[in-house]
mmCIF file of C-alpha atoms in Angstrom:
data_model
loop_
_atom_site.group_PDB
_atom_site.id
_atom_site.type_symbol
_atom_site.label_atom_id
_atom_site.label_comp_id
_atom_site.label_asym_id
_atom_site.label_seq_id
_atom_site.Cartn_x
_atom_site.Cartn_y
_atom_site.Cartn_z
ATOM 1 C CA GLY A 1 0.000 0.000 0.000
ATOM 2 C CA ALA A 2 2.833 2.371 0.918
ATOM 3 C CA THR A 3 4.570 1.569 -2.348
ATOM 4 C CA ALA A 4 1.419 2.418 -4.332
ATOM 5 C CA HIS A 5 1.026 5.666 -2.401
ATOM 6 C CA VAL A 6 4.606 6.681 -3.126
ATOM 7 C CA ALA A 7 4.120 5.753 -6.768
ATOM 8 C CA GLY A 8 1.001 7.935 -6.922
ATOM 9 C CA ILE A 9 2.850 10.874 -5.465
ATOM 10 C CA ALA A 10 5.703 10.368 -7.914
ATOM 11 C CA TYR A 11 3.262 10.183 -10.802
ATOM 12 C CA THR A 12 1.538 13.376 -9.700
ATOM 13 C CA CYS A 13 4.854 15.185 -9.297
ATOM 14 C CA ALA A 14 5.993 13.992 -12.694
ATOM 15 C CA GLY A 15 2.755 15.206 -14.227
ATOM 16 C CA ASN A 16 3.101 18.586 -12.578
ATOM 17 C CA PHE A 17 6.704 18.803 -13.695
ATOM 18 C CA LEU A 18 5.740 18.041 -17.278
ATOM 19 C CA ARG A 19 3.012 20.686 -17.144
ATOM 20 C CA VAL A 20 5.508 23.221 -15.792
ATOM 21 C CA VAL A 21 8.010 22.337 -18.499
ATOM 22 C CA THR A 22 5.299 22.605 -21.166
ATOM 23 C CA ALA A 23 4.186 25.980 -19.796
ATOM 24 C CA CYS A 24 7.764 27.220 -19.816
ATOM 25 C CA HIS A 25 8.110 26.187 -23.456
ATOM 26 C CA VAL A 26 4.865 27.996 -24.318
ATOM 27 C CA ILE A 27 5.943 31.116 -22.448
ATOM 28 C CA LYS A 28 9.318 30.973 -24.118
ATOM 29 C CA LYS A 29 7.672 30.694 -27.536
ATOM 30 C CA LEU A 30 5.352 33.596 -26.753
ATOM 31 C CA SER A 31 7.911 35.795 -25.089
ATOM 32 C CA PHE A 32 10.090 36.105 -28.165
ATOM 33 C CA PRO A 33 7.356 37.586 -30.411
ATOM 34 C CA LEU A 34 6.289 39.859 -27.543
ATOM 35 C CA TYR A 35 9.873 40.930 -27.072
ATOM 36 C CA VAL A 36 10.222 41.654 -30.798
ATOM 37 C CA LEU A 37 6.959 43.605 -30.733
ATOM 38 C CA ALA A 38 8.040 45.690 -27.726
ATOM 39 C CA VAL A 39 11.424 46.469 -29.276
ATOM 40 C CA SER A 40 9.767 47.359 -32.610
ATOM 41 C CA LEU A 41 7.356 49.768 -30.904
ATOM 42 C CA ILE A 42 10.195 51.433 -29.008
ATOM 43 C CA VAL A 43 12.267 51.814 -32.187
ATOM 44 C CA LEU A 44 9.274 53.174 -34.095
ATOM 45 C CA GLU A 45 8.566 55.656 -31.294
ATOM 46 C CA LEU A 46 12.178 56.870 -31.391
ATOM 47 C CA LEU A 47 12.177 57.143 -35.187
ATOM 48 C CA LEU A 48 8.960 59.168 -35.178
ATOM 49 C CA ARG A 49 10.396 61.562 -32.586
ATOM 50 C CA MET A 50 13.549 61.931 -34.681
ATOM 51 C CA LEU A 51 11.292 62.865 -37.625
ATOM 52 C CA GLY A 52 9.617 65.565 -35.557
ATOM 53 C CA TYR A 53 6.500 63.773 -34.364
ATOM 54 C CA ARG A 54 5.526 64.448 -30.765
ATOM 55 C CA PRO A 55 2.959 63.292 -28.216
ATOM 56 C CA TYR A 56 -0.194 65.401 -28.087
ATOM 57 C CA ARG A 57 0.187 68.630 -26.153
ATOM 58 C CA ASN A 58 -2.523 71.153 -25.371
ATOM 59 C CA THR A 59 -1.625 74.705 -26.322
ATOM 60 C CA ASP A 60 -0.748 76.571 -23.156
ATOM 61 C CA PHE A 61 -3.604 79.037 -22.829
ATOM 62 C CA ARG A 62 -5.126 80.672 -19.778
ATOM 63 C CA VAL A 63 -8.385 82.640 -19.609
ATOM 64 C CA VAL A 64 -9.656 84.463 -16.533
ATOM 65 C CA ILE A 65 -13.165 85.961 -16.636
ATOM 66 C CA GLU A 66 -14.716 88.137 -13.930
ATOM 67 C CA PRO A 67 -17.438 87.376 -13.109
ATOM 68 C CA PRO A 68 -16.794 83.852 -14.430
ATOM 69 C CA SER A 69 -20.298 83.147 -15.798
ATOM 70 C CA ALA A 70 -19.921 84.809 -19.217
ATOM 71 C CA PHE A 71 -21.051 81.726 -21.145
ATOM 72 C CA THR A 72 -23.762 79.155 -20.623
ATOM 73 C CA GLY A 73 -24.957 76.025 -22.350
ATOM 74 C CA ASP A 74 -27.667 76.030 -24.992
ATOM 75 C CA ASP A 75 -29.615 72.990 -26.165
ATOM 76 C CA SER A 76 -29.385 73.914 -29.853
ATOM 77 C CA LEU A 77 -26.524 76.425 -30.267
ATOM 78 C CA GLY A 78 -24.150 74.725 -27.829
ATOM 79 C CA ILE A 79 -22.989 77.984 -26.252
ATOM 80 C CA ALA A 80 -24.801 81.220 -25.436
ATOM 81 C CA LEU A 81 -23.756 84.582 -23.984
ATOM 82 C CA VAL A 82 -24.900 85.439 -20.474
ATOM 83 C CA PRO A 83 -26.136 89.065 -20.212
ATOM 84 C CA GLY A 84 -23.812 91.361 -18.265
ATOM 85 C CA THR A 85 -20.398 93.000 -18.418
ATOM 86 C CA PHE A 86 -17.316 90.806 -18.095
ATOM 87 C CA ALA A 87 -13.589 91.466 -17.720
ATOM 88 C CA PHE A 88 -11.373 89.023 -19.660
ATOM 89 C CA THR A 89 -7.651 88.377 -19.185
ATOM 90 C CA LEU A 90 -5.939 86.161 -21.764
ATOM 91 C CA ASN A 91 -2.631 84.525 -20.867
ATOM 92 C CA ASP A 92 -2.072 87.087 -18.098
ATOM 93 C CA ALA A 93 -1.489 89.758 -20.761
ATOM 94 C CA VAL A 94 -4.416 90.703 -23.007
ATOM 95 C CA GLN A 95 -7.256 92.429 -21.171
ATOM 96 C CA PHE A 96 -10.616 93.534 -22.544
ATOM 97 C CA GLU A 97 -14.149 94.190 -21.356
ATOM 98 C CA ALA A 98 -17.179 92.726 -23.085
ATOM 99 C CA THR A 99 -20.826 93.557 -22.531
ATOM 100 C CA HIS A 100 -23.540 91.055 -23.444
ATOM 101 C CA THR A 101 -27.010 92.465 -24.058
ATOM 102 C CA ALA A 102 -30.274 91.133 -22.656
ATOM 103 C CA ALA A 103 -30.786 89.385 -26.010
ATOM 104 C CA GLY A 104 -27.501 87.503 -25.557
ATOM 105 C CA HIS A 105 -25.577 89.491 -28.185
ATOM 106 C CA ARG A 106 -22.314 91.465 -27.991
ATOM 107 C CA LEU A 107 -22.976 95.133 -27.311
ATOM 108 C CA VAL A 108 -22.583 97.435 -30.312
ATOM 109 C CA VAL A 109 -21.722 101.067 -29.598
ATOM 110 C CA PRO A 110 -22.903 103.672 -30.165
ATOM 111 C CA ALA A 111 -26.358 102.257 -29.442
ATOM 112 C CA MET A 112 -28.794 103.134 -32.223
ATOM 113 C CA PRO A 113 -32.586 102.695 -32.368
ATOM 114 C CA ASP A 114 -33.582 99.246 -33.604
ATOM 115 C CA THR A 115 -36.230 100.925 -35.752
ATOM 116 C CA LEU A 116 -33.530 101.828 -38.269
ATOM 117 C CA PRO A 117 -32.755 99.512 -41.220
ATOM 118 C CA ALA A 118 -31.063 96.559 -39.530
ATOM 119 C CA ILE A 119 -27.914 94.607 -40.385
ATOM 120 C CA ALA A 120 -27.253 91.238 -38.718
ATOM 121 C CA MET A 121 -23.564 90.406 -38.219
ATOM 122 C CA LEU A 122 -23.155 86.626 -37.855
ATOM 123 C CA GLY A 123 -19.975 84.770 -36.945
ATOM 124 C CA CYS A 124 -17.683 83.415 -34.274
ATOM 125 C CA SER A 125 -15.184 84.961 -31.846
ATOM 126 C CA PHE A 126 -13.770 87.127 -34.650
ATOM 127 C CA THR A 127 -17.177 88.754 -35.116
ATOM 128 C CA TYR A 128 -17.822 88.792 -31.370
ATOM 129 C CA GLY A 129 -14.624 90.785 -30.901
ATOM 130 C CA TYR A 130 -12.727 88.426 -28.629
ATOM 131 C CA GLY A 131 -9.712 90.395 -27.433
ATOM 132 C CA VAL A 132 -11.058 93.958 -27.801
ATOM 133 C CA ASP A 133 -13.465 96.246 -25.931
ATOM 134 C CA ASP A 134 -17.077 96.908 -26.944
ATOM 135 C CA ALA A 135 -16.244 100.048 -28.929
ATOM 136 C CA GLU A 136 -13.345 98.399 -30.779
ATOM 137 C CA HIS A 137 -14.865 95.401 -32.588
ATOM 138 C CA PHE A 138 -15.670 95.938 -36.256
ATOM 139 C CA SER A 139 -19.449 95.965 -35.792
ATOM 140 C CA SER A 140 -19.119 98.958 -33.454
ATOM 141 C CA LEU A 141 -16.686 100.672 -35.813
ATOM 142 C CA LEU A 142 -19.133 100.255 -38.705
ATOM 143 C CA GLN A 143 -22.032 101.388 -36.525
ATOM 144 C CA ALA A 144 -20.188 104.620 -35.729
ATOM 145 C CA GLN A 145 -19.489 105.113 -39.434
ATOM 146 C CA TYR A 146 -23.085 104.417 -40.514
ATOM 147 C CA PRO A 147 -25.446 105.883 -37.895
ATOM 148 C CA GLN A 148 -28.359 105.593 -40.332
ATOM 149 C CA LEU A 149 -28.242 101.809 -39.799
ATOM 150 C CA TYR A 150 -28.765 99.495 -36.825
ATOM 151 C CA LEU A 151 -26.085 96.794 -36.470
ATOM 152 C CA ASP A 152 -26.641 93.724 -34.297
ATOM 153 C CA ASN A 153 -23.615 91.571 -33.398
ATOM 154 C CA PHE A 154 -24.650 87.899 -33.162
ATOM 155 C CA GLY A 155 -21.058 86.600 -32.927
ATOM 156 C CA VAL A 156 -20.240 84.030 -30.222
ATOM 157 C CA PRO A 157 -16.872 82.351 -29.546
ATOM 158 C CA GLY A 158 -16.768 78.819 -30.897
ATOM 159 C CA TYR A 159 -19.580 79.262 -33.423
ATOM 160 C CA GLY A 160 -19.553 78.060 -36.995
ATOM 161 C CA THR A 161 -21.886 78.567 -39.947
ATOM 162 C CA VAL A 162 -24.272 75.962 -38.556
ATOM 163 C CA GLN A 163 -24.980 78.170 -35.520
ATOM 164 C CA SER A 164 -25.300 81.174 -37.816
ATOM 165 C CA LEU A 165 -28.006 79.321 -39.756
ATOM 166 C CA LEU A 166 -29.946 78.558 -36.575
ATOM 167 C CA GLN A 167 -29.590 82.177 -35.427
ATOM 168 C CA LEU A 168 -30.756 83.426 -38.823
ATOM 169 C CA GLU A 169 -33.859 81.241 -38.779
ATOM 170 C CA GLN A 170 -34.869 82.759 -35.439
ATOM 171 C CA ALA A 171 -33.890 86.325 -36.377
ATOM 172 C CA LEU A 172 -35.962 86.297 -39.575
ATOM 173 C CA MET A 173 -39.028 85.376 -37.543
ATOM 174 C CA GLU A 174 -38.523 88.296 -35.150
ATOM 175 C CA ARG A 175 -38.046 91.279 -37.472
ATOM 176 C CA PRO A 176 -37.151 92.359 -41.022
ATOM 177 C CA TRP A 177 -33.464 92.751 -41.906
ATOM 178 C CA GLU A 178 -31.948 94.983 -44.533
ATOM 179 C CA ALA A 179 -28.983 92.619 -44.894
ATOM 180 C CA VAL A 180 -27.190 89.723 -43.227
ATOM 181 C CA VAL A 181 -23.396 89.515 -43.179
ATOM 182 C CA VAL A 182 -21.958 86.066 -42.475
ATOM 183 C CA VAL A 183 -18.304 86.376 -41.468
ATOM 184 C CA LEU A 184 -16.671 83.128 -42.588
ATOM 185 C CA SER A 185 -13.345 81.761 -41.368
ATOM 186 C CA SER A 186 -11.222 78.854 -42.548
ATOM 187 C CA LEU A 187 -11.925 77.368 -39.095
ATOM 188 C CA HIS A 188 -15.651 77.075 -39.742
ATOM 189 C CA PRO A 189 -15.865 74.031 -42.059
ATOM 190 C CA ASP A 190 -14.400 71.825 -39.302
ATOM 191 C CA ARG A 191 -16.841 73.352 -36.820
ATOM 192 C CA ASN A 192 -19.811 72.849 -39.113
ATOM 193 C CA ALA A 193 -19.056 69.141 -39.505
ATOM 194 C CA LEU A 194 -17.833 68.685 -35.895
ATOM 195 C CA THR A 195 -14.636 67.012 -37.048
ATOM 196 C CA PRO A 196 -12.606 65.132 -34.405
ATOM 197 C CA SER A 197 -9.961 67.871 -34.205
ATOM 198 C CA PHE A 198 -12.569 70.564 -33.566
ATOM 199 C CA ARG A 199 -14.356 68.435 -30.975
ATOM 200 C CA ARG A 200 -11.057 68.244 -29.094
ATOM 201 C CA GLU A 201 -10.324 71.974 -29.429
ATOM 202 C CA LEU A 202 -13.848 72.933 -28.349
ATOM 203 C CA LYS A 203 -13.806 70.718 -25.281
ATOM 204 C CA VAL A 204 -10.342 71.859 -24.206
ATOM 205 C CA GLY A 205 -10.939 75.512 -25.099
ATOM 206 C CA PHE A 206 -14.114 75.981 -23.103
ATOM 207 C CA HIS A 207 -12.729 73.898 -20.272
ATOM 208 C CA ARG A 208 -10.085 76.636 -19.910
ATOM 209 C CA SER A 209 -12.418 79.600 -20.415
ATOM 210 C CA GLY A 210 -13.207 80.087 -16.758
ATOM 211 C CA ALA A 211 -14.229 78.335 -13.568
ATOM 212 C CA GLY A 212 -17.584 76.624 -13.835
ATOM 213 C CA THR A 213 -17.715 76.504 -17.644
ATOM 214 C CA ASP A 214 -17.878 72.700 -17.728
ATOM 215 C CA THR A 215 -20.781 72.777 -15.283
ATOM 216 C CA ALA A 216 -22.558 75.502 -17.276
ATOM 217 C CA LEU A 217 -22.322 73.382 -20.439
ATOM 218 C CA THR A 218 -23.538 70.144 -18.858
ATOM 219 C CA ASP A 219 -26.897 70.204 -20.665
ATOM 220 C CA ALA A 220 -25.571 71.812 -23.865
ATOM 221 C CA ARG A 221 -26.011 70.253 -27.298
ATOM 222 C CA PHE A 222 -23.727 71.286 -30.148
ATOM 223 C CA PRO A 223 -25.060 71.445 -33.701
ATOM 224 C CA TYR A 224 -23.438 70.019 -36.805
ATOM 225 C CA ALA A 225 -24.587 69.373 -40.355
ATOM 226 C CA ASP A 226 -24.072 66.715 -42.995
ATOM 227 C CA ALA A 227 -23.233 67.278 -46.640
ATOM 228 C CA SER A 228 -26.893 67.936 -47.466
ATOM 229 C CA GLY A 229 -27.126 70.654 -44.814
ATOM 230 C CA LYS A 230 -29.275 68.574 -42.442
ATOM 231 C CA VAL A 231 -28.591 69.667 -38.854
ATOM 232 C CA GLY A 232 -28.030 67.276 -35.941
ATOM 233 C CA PHE A 233 -26.872 67.688 -32.355
ATOM 234 C CA VAL A 234 -24.285 66.153 -29.994
ATOM 235 C CA ALA A 235 -24.434 66.435 -26.209
ATOM 236 C CA TRP A 236 -21.506 68.143 -24.453
ATOM 237 C CA ASN A 237 -20.632 65.047 -22.414
ATOM 238 C CA LYS A 238 -20.422 62.970 -25.612
ATOM 239 C CA LEU A 239 -18.493 65.531 -27.626
ATOM 240 C CA TYR A 240 -14.968 64.258 -26.999
ATOM 241 C CA GLN A 241 -13.096 61.689 -24.917
ATOM 242 C CA HIS A 242 -9.328 61.980 -24.819
ATOM 243 C CA PRO A 243 -7.631 58.746 -26.027
ATOM 244 C CA PRO A 244 -5.283 57.071 -23.516
ATOM 245 C CA LEU A 245 -1.503 57.390 -24.019
ATOM 246 C CA ARG A 246 -1.900 60.141 -26.615
ATOM 247 C CA GLU A 247 -0.107 62.661 -24.411
ATOM 248 C CA TRP A 248 2.746 60.191 -23.766
ATOM 249 C CA SER A 249 3.464 58.588 -27.117
ATOM 250 C CA ALA A 250 4.300 60.145 -30.469
ATOM 251 C CA LEU A 251 3.285 56.856 -32.119
ATOM 252 C CA VAL A 252 -0.161 56.815 -30.496
ATOM 253 C CA ASN A 253 -0.660 60.489 -31.328
ATOM 254 C CA ALA A 254 0.360 59.924 -34.972
ATOM 255 C CA ILE A 255 -2.102 57.039 -35.244
ATOM 256 C CA PHE A 256 -4.970 59.171 -33.924
ATOM 257 C CA ILE A 257 -3.997 62.115 -36.151
ATOM 258 C CA THR A 258 -4.250 59.804 -39.162
ATOM 259 C CA ILE A 259 -7.610 58.447 -37.986
ATOM 260 C CA ASP A 260 -8.907 61.980 -37.327
ATOM 261 C CA HIS A 261 -7.878 63.181 -40.794
ATOM 262 C CA ARG A 262 -9.643 60.257 -42.460
ATOM 263 C CA LYS A 263 -12.803 60.846 -40.435
ATOM 264 C CA ALA A 264 -12.701 64.562 -41.256
ATOM 265 C CA ALA A 265 -12.417 63.850 -44.991
ATOM 266 C CA GLN A 266 -15.418 61.520 -44.797
ATOM 267 C CA LEU A 267 -17.493 64.295 -43.185
ATOM 268 C CA GLN A 268 -16.882 66.623 -46.202
ATOM 269 C CA PRO A 269 -16.592 69.908 -44.233
ATOM 270 C CA GLU A 270 -16.450 72.090 -47.348
ATOM 271 C CA GLN A 271 -19.606 70.513 -48.784
ATOM 272 C CA VAL A 272 -21.325 70.909 -45.413
ATOM 273 C CA THR A 273 -20.424 74.604 -45.258
ATOM 274 C CA ALA A 274 -21.571 75.280 -48.817
ATOM 275 C CA ALA A 275 -24.908 73.581 -48.127
ATOM 276 C CA LEU A 276 -25.422 75.718 -45.007
ATOM 277 C CA LEU A 277 -24.634 78.957 -46.860
ATOM 278 C CA LEU A 278 -26.969 78.058 -49.713
ATOM 279 C CA HIS A 279 -29.734 77.370 -47.208
ATOM 280 C CA MET A 280 -29.089 80.741 -45.553
ATOM 281 C CA ASP A 281 -29.160 82.474 -48.935
ATOM 282 C CA SER A 282 -32.474 80.806 -49.734
ATOM 283 C CA LEU A 283 -33.970 81.985 -46.425
ATOM 284 C CA CYS A 284 -32.770 85.537 -47.021
ATOM 285 C CA ARG A 285 -34.113 85.653 -50.573
ATOM 286 C CA ALA A 286 -37.502 84.488 -49.317
ATOM 287 C CA ALA A 287 -37.447 87.289 -46.724
ATOM 288 C CA ASN A 288 -36.318 89.885 -49.292
ATOM 289 C CA THR A 289 -33.041 90.259 -47.372
ATOM 290 C CA ARG A 290 -29.570 90.482 -48.872
ATOM 291 C CA LEU A 291 -27.005 87.901 -47.726
ATOM 292 C CA VAL A 292 -23.282 88.602 -48.001
ATOM 293 C CA VAL A 293 -20.563 86.084 -47.140
ATOM 294 C CA ALA A 294 -17.421 87.837 -45.903
ATOM 295 C CA ALA A 295 -14.436 85.452 -45.930
ATOM 296 C CA LEU A 296 -11.845 86.532 -43.380
ATOM 297 C CA ASP A 297 -8.926 84.504 -44.716
ATOM 298 C CA HIS A 298 -7.998 81.913 -47.318
ATOM 299 C CA SER A 299 -7.728 78.120 -47.283
ATOM 300 C CA ASP A 300 -8.406 75.149 -49.543
ATOM 301 C CA TYR A 301 -11.641 74.649 -47.613
ATOM 302 C CA LEU A 302 -12.868 78.168 -48.355
ATOM 303 C CA THR A 303 -11.808 77.989 -51.995
ATOM 304 C CA ALA A 304 -13.939 74.869 -52.411
ATOM 305 C CA VAL A 305 -16.841 76.503 -50.576
ATOM 306 C CA GLN A 306 -16.659 79.653 -52.707
ATOM 307 C CA GLN A 307 -16.698 77.647 -55.931
ATOM 308 C CA GLN A 308 -19.841 75.819 -54.855
ATOM 309 C CA VAL A 309 -21.844 78.852 -53.668
ATOM 310 C CA ALA A 310 -20.741 80.981 -56.635
ATOM 311 C CA GLU A 311 -22.777 78.685 -58.897
ATOM 312 C CA GLN A 312 -25.891 79.939 -57.079
ATOM 313 C CA HIS A 313 -24.731 83.595 -57.221
ATOM 314 C CA VAL A 314 -24.257 84.010 -53.468
ATOM 315 C CA ALA A 315 -22.612 87.376 -52.740
ATOM 316 C CA TRP A 316 -19.029 86.844 -51.548
ATOM 317 C CA VAL A 317 -16.321 89.291 -50.465
ATOM 318 C CA ASP A 318 -12.732 88.454 -49.463
ATOM 319 C CA LEU A 319 -11.414 90.384 -46.466
ATOM 320 C CA ASP A 320 -7.841 89.048 -46.883
ATOM 321 C CA PHE A 321 -7.029 89.273 -43.173
ATOM 322 C CA ASP A 322 -3.471 88.172 -42.401
ATOM 323 C CA PHE A 323 -3.432 86.276 -39.102
ATOM 324 C CA SER A 324 0.352 85.919 -39.375
ATOM 325 C CA ASP A 325 0.835 89.691 -39.060
ATOM 326 C CA PRO A 326 1.558 90.422 -35.360
ATOM 327 C CA ALA A 327 0.583 94.057 -35.882
ATOM 328 C CA MET A 328 -2.992 92.926 -36.568
ATOM 329 C CA THR A 329 -3.470 90.404 -33.743
ATOM 330 C CA ASN A 330 -2.882 90.061 -30.021
ATOM 331 C CA ALA A 331 0.148 87.850 -30.729
ATOM 332 C CA PRO A 332 2.046 86.325 -29.054
ATOM 333 C CA TYR A 333 -0.574 86.047 -26.310
ATOM 334 C CA ASP A 334 -3.626 85.410 -28.476
ATOM 335 C CA SER A 335 -4.319 84.948 -32.199
ATOM 336 C CA HIS A 336 -7.496 87.048 -32.437
ATOM 337 C CA PRO A 337 -7.489 90.449 -34.183
ATOM 338 C CA ASN A 338 -6.489 93.391 -32.004
ATOM 339 C CA ALA A 339 -7.958 96.908 -32.269
ATOM 340 C CA GLU A 340 -5.910 97.616 -35.420
ATOM 341 C CA GLY A 341 -7.051 94.328 -36.906
ATOM 342 C CA HIS A 342 -10.702 95.225 -36.349
ATOM 343 C CA GLN A 343 -10.127 98.609 -37.969
ATOM 344 C CA TYR A 344 -8.738 96.808 -41.016
ATOM 345 C CA ILE A 345 -11.752 94.442 -41.181
ATOM 346 C CA ALA A 346 -14.200 97.346 -40.772
ATOM 347 C CA ALA A 347 -12.512 99.179 -43.651
ATOM 348 C CA LYS A 348 -12.803 96.107 -45.888
ATOM 349 C CA LEU A 349 -16.492 95.678 -45.009
ATOM 350 C CA ALA A 350 -17.427 99.363 -45.271
ATOM 351 C CA PRO A 351 -18.141 99.366 -49.049
ATOM 352 C CA LEU A 352 -20.956 96.876 -48.424
ATOM 353 C CA PHE A 353 -22.767 99.492 -46.333
ATOM 354 C CA HIS A 354 -22.756 102.352 -48.832
#
């Protein structure tokens, strides 16, 4: 009996030993490909860095707003202006004061009676006048030059043409307009299609725009359009999730850049923007209102957009603003036009108001 017991133990030990040996062989077989893979990834990471690729880095940008509640969420426009007067400080250097009217628009001075022939100025932070005081943005400069008109500044930071369309639909129901000026930027096609790169910039940008902004935008929905001009909406909390390791690895960042570019091309931002502008032009024609597209700068996107809307005889003017000229912007602290830049834009737009 003892002999059988010892034999059983020996058999069990032998079996365990064989299993251990087999496992070691399996691990050894697997470890070599894993080792090769790890070394390959490290080499590829180093090569990409030598070629100039880098992990993702947010642009160092700081915004302080007093009081901090200058912006709030909107369930169709994404962002809206909170009425009041706010002091902005950008990167501890650029300071300006902005007043938001009870209607949620940027104040235009001098204030003129709204019974005068009205001009709607639609656009983003460039139209809003981000970086300059109320009297310095180009809508105020034009208002001072043409007191026989009433200018209303609808511009809001972060907006694209899709928000301008939604604003226009509401504005046309509220009153007649002599003309509508849509200030178009090369940034807007990405915004109109909500491309991955813009989703990231929007989330990061408003996260830095003051304490409580994330909370204020909790219930916000951001609009976008497809190539036919059909508008949809994305909730703020579903707008963008930062991929893991992107801030640590040039390889991971390069992979996501490639994916983002492919997704952006599939969304057809230039076709989206053209469809939105054509819809706006149709609305204005029906309301006996003149629409003018004022292109701030130049890009392949805007060239493609202009070619498409020109076929339908949409009025278009090039403003030829040079964002690389430090005399015209708040560089190096901020890329928006400074007071001189707004004077230049106002001068380029002035012939439209004669």
